[in-house]
CSV table of C-alpha atoms in Angstrom, one decimal:
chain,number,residue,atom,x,y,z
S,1,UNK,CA,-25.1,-42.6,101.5
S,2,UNK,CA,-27.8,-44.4,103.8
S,3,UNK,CA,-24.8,-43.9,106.4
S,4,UNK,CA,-25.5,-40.9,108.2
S,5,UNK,CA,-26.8,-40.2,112.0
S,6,UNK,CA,-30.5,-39.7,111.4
S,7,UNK,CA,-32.3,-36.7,113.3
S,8,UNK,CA,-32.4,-37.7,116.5
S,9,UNK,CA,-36.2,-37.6,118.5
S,10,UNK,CA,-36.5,-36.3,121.7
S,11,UNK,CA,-40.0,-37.3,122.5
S,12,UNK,CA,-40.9,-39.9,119.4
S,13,UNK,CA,-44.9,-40.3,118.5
S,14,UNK,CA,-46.5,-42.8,116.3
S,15,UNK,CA,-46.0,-40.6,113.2
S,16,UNK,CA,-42.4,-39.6,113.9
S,17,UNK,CA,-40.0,-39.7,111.3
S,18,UNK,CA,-37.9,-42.3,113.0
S,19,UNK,CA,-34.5,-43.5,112.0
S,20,UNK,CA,-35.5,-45.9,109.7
S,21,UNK,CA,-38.1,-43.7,107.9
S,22,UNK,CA,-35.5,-41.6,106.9
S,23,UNK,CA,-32.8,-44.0,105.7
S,24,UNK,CA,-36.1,-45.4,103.3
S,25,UNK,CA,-36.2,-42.0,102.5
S,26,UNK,CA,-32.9,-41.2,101.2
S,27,UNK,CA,-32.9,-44.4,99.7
S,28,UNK,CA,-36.1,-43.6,97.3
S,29,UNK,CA,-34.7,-40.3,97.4
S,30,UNK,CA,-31.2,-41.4,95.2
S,31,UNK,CA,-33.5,-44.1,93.5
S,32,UNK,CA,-35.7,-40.9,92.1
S,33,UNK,CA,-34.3,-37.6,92.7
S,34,UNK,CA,-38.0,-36.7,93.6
S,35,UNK,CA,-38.5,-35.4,97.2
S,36,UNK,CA,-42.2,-35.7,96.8
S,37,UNK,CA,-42.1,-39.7,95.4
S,38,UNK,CA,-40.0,-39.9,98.2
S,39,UNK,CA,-41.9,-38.7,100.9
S,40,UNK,CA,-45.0,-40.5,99.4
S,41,UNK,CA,-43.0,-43.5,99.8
S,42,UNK,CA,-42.7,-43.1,103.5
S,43,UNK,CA,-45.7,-41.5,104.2
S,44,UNK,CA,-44.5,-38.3,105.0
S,45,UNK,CA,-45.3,-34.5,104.1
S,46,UNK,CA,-42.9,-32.8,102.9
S,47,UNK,CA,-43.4,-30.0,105.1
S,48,UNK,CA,-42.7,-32.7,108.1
S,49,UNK,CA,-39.2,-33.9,106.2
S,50,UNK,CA,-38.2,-29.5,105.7
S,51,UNK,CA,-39.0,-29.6,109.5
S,52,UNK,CA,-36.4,-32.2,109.9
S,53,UNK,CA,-33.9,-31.0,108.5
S,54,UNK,CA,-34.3,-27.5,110.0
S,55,UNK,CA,-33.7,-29.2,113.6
S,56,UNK,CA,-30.7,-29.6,115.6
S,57,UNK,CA,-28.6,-32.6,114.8
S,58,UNK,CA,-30.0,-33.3,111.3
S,59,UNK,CA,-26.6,-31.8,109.5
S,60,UNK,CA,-26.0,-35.6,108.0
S,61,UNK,CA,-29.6,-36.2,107.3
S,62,UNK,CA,-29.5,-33.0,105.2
S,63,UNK,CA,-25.8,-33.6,103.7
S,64,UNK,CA,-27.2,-37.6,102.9
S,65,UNK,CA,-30.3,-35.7,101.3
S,66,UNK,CA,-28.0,-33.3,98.9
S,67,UNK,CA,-26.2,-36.9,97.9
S,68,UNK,CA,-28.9,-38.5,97.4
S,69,UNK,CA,-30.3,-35.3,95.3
S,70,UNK,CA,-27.2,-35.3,93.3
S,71,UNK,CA,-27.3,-39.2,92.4
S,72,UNK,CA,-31.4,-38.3,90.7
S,73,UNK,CA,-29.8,-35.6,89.4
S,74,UNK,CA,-27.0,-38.0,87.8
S,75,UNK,CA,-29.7,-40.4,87.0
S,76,UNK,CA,-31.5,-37.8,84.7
S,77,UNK,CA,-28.4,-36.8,82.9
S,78,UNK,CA,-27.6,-40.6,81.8
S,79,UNK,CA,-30.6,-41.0,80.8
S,80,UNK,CA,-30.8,-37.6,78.7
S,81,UNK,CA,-27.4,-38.5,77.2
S,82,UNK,CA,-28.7,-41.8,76.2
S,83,UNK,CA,-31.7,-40.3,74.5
S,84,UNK,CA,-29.5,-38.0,73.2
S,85,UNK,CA,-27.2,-40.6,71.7
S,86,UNK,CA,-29.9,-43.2,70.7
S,87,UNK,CA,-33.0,-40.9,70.0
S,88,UNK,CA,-36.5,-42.1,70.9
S,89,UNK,CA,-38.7,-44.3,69.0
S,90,UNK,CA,-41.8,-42.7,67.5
S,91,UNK,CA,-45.1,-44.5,66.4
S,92,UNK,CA,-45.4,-43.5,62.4
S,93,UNK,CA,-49.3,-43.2,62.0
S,94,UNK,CA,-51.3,-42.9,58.7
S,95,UNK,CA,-55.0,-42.7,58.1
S,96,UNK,CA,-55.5,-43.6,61.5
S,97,UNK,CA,-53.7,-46.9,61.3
S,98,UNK,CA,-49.8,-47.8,62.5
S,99,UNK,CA,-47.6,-47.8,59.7
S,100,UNK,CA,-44.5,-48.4,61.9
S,101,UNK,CA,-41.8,-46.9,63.6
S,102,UNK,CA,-39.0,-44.6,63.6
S,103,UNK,CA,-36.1,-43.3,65.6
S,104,UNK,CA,-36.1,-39.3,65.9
S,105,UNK,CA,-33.0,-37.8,67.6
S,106,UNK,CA,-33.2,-34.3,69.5
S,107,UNK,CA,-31.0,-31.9,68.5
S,108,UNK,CA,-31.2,-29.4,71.0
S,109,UNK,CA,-30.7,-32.0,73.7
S,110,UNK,CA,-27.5,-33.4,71.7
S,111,UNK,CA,-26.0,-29.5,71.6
S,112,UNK,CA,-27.2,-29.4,75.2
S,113,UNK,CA,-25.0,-31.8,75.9
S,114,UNK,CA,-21.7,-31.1,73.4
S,115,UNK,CA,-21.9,-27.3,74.8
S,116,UNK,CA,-22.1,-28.5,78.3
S,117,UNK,CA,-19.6,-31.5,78.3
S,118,UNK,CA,-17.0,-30.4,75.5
S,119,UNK,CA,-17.1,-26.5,76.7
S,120,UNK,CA,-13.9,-25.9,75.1
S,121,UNK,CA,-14.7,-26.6,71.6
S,122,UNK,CA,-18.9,-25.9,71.5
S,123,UNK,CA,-19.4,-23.7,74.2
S,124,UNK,CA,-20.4,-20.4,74.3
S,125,UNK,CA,-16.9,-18.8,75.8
S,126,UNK,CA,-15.6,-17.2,72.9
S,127,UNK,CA,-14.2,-13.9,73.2
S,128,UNK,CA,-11.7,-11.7,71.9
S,129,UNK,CA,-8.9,-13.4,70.3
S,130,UNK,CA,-10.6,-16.9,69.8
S,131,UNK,CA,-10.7,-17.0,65.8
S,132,UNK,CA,-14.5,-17.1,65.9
S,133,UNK,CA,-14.8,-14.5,67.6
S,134,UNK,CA,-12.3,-12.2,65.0
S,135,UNK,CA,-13.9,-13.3,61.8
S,136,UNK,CA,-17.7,-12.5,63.3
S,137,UNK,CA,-16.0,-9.2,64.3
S,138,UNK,CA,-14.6,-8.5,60.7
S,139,UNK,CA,-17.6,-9.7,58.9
S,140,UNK,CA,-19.3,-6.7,61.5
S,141,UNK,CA,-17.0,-4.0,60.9
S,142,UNK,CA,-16.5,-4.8,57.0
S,143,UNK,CA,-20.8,-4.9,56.9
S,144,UNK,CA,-21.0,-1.2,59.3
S,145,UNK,CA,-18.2,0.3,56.6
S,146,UNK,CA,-20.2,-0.5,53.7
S,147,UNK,CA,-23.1,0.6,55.2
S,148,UNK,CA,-21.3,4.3,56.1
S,149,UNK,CA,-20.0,4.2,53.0
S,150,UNK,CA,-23.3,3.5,51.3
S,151,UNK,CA,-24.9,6.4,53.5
S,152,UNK,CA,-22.6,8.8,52.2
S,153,UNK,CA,-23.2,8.0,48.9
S,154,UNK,CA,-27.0,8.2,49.1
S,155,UNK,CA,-26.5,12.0,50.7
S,156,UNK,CA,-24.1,12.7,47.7
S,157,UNK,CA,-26.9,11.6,45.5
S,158,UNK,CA,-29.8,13.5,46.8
S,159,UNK,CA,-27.0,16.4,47.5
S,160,UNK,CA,-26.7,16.8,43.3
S,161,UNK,CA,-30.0,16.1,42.7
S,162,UNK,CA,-31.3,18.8,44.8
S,163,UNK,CA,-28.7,21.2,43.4
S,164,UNK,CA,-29.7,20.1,40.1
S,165,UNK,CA,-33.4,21.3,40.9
S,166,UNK,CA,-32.3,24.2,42.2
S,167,UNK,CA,-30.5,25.1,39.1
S,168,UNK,CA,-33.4,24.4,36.9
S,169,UNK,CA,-35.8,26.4,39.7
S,170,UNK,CA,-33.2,29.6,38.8
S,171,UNK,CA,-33.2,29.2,35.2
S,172,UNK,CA,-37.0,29.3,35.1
S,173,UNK,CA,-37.3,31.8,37.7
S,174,UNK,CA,-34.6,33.8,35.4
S,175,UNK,CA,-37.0,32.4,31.9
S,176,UNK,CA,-40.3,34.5,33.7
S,177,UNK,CA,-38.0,37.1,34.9
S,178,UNK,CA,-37.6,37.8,31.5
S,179,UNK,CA,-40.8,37.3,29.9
S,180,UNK,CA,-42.2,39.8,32.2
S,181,UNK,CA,-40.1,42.0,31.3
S,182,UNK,CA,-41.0,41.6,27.4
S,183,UNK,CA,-44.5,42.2,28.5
């Protein structure tokens, strides 16, 4: 990684990024994966080190920068699987005094991971024809029927019950029909 043609300088001044600089640049670079620590580390801004890589000749400085990215990145993700796998070690505290310890495990970090890493069996890709995928779908369609088929039933209902009041309405329009005729 640390061998790469550094950015060459065409007029170097005392607070140039010199070859040297960079390689101890990269190198904190893969140690961290953190571009600031980095540039901390070898005094430099980080607008400086984005001006360096924009120049003319710094294609491996920028290519050895991705790497060394990618090896922080691969840093973090060990070290998320191994938390993952071993949980983290909590302080158990009562009344305001330690009572001891105990090992709590994350499980969104451990799905995370089995989602991620074993896509085939835990991830997210299933579609039509996977067997999830057709028993979720029946369990929908057989809920959607039952709910039509409810719906009709409710109509039918208040369907018969208005008919019924609409029945009783003649009968006692037809009952004072007739008593005013009596009178």
């Amino acid at each position: 990684m640390l061998d790469f043609a550094p950015v060459p300088h065409v007029r170097p001044r005392r607070n140039s990024i010199t070859p040297d600089r960079q390689r101890k640049f990269i190198a904190h670079l893969a140690a961290t994966g953190i571009v600031t620590q980095a540039a901390k580390h070898i005094g430099a801004s980080m607008e400086a080190l984005y001006k360096l890589r924009q120049k003319a000749g710094a294609e491996e400085f920028c290519a050895a920068w991705e790497k060394a990215v990618d090896r922080g990145v691969s840093r973090l993700e060990d070290c998320a699987l191994a938390r993952a796998i071993e949980g983290e070690e909590r302080m158990v505290v009562s009344a305001g005094k330690l009572v001891g310890t105990e090992r709590r495990h994350n499980e969104a970090l451990v799905m995370f991971f089995l989602r991620h890493r074993r896509a085939d069996r835990y991830g997210p890709d299933i579609a039509p024809g996977h067997p999830i995928y057709e028993r979720i779908r029946a369990e929908v369609l057989a809920q959607e029927r039952s709910r039509r088929r409810g719906k009709a039933e409710v109509l039918a209902s208040l369907n018969a019950k208005l008919d019924r009041m609409a029945q009783r309405r003649r009968a006692t329009d037809g009952l004072l029909a007739g008593d005013a005729q009596e009178d």
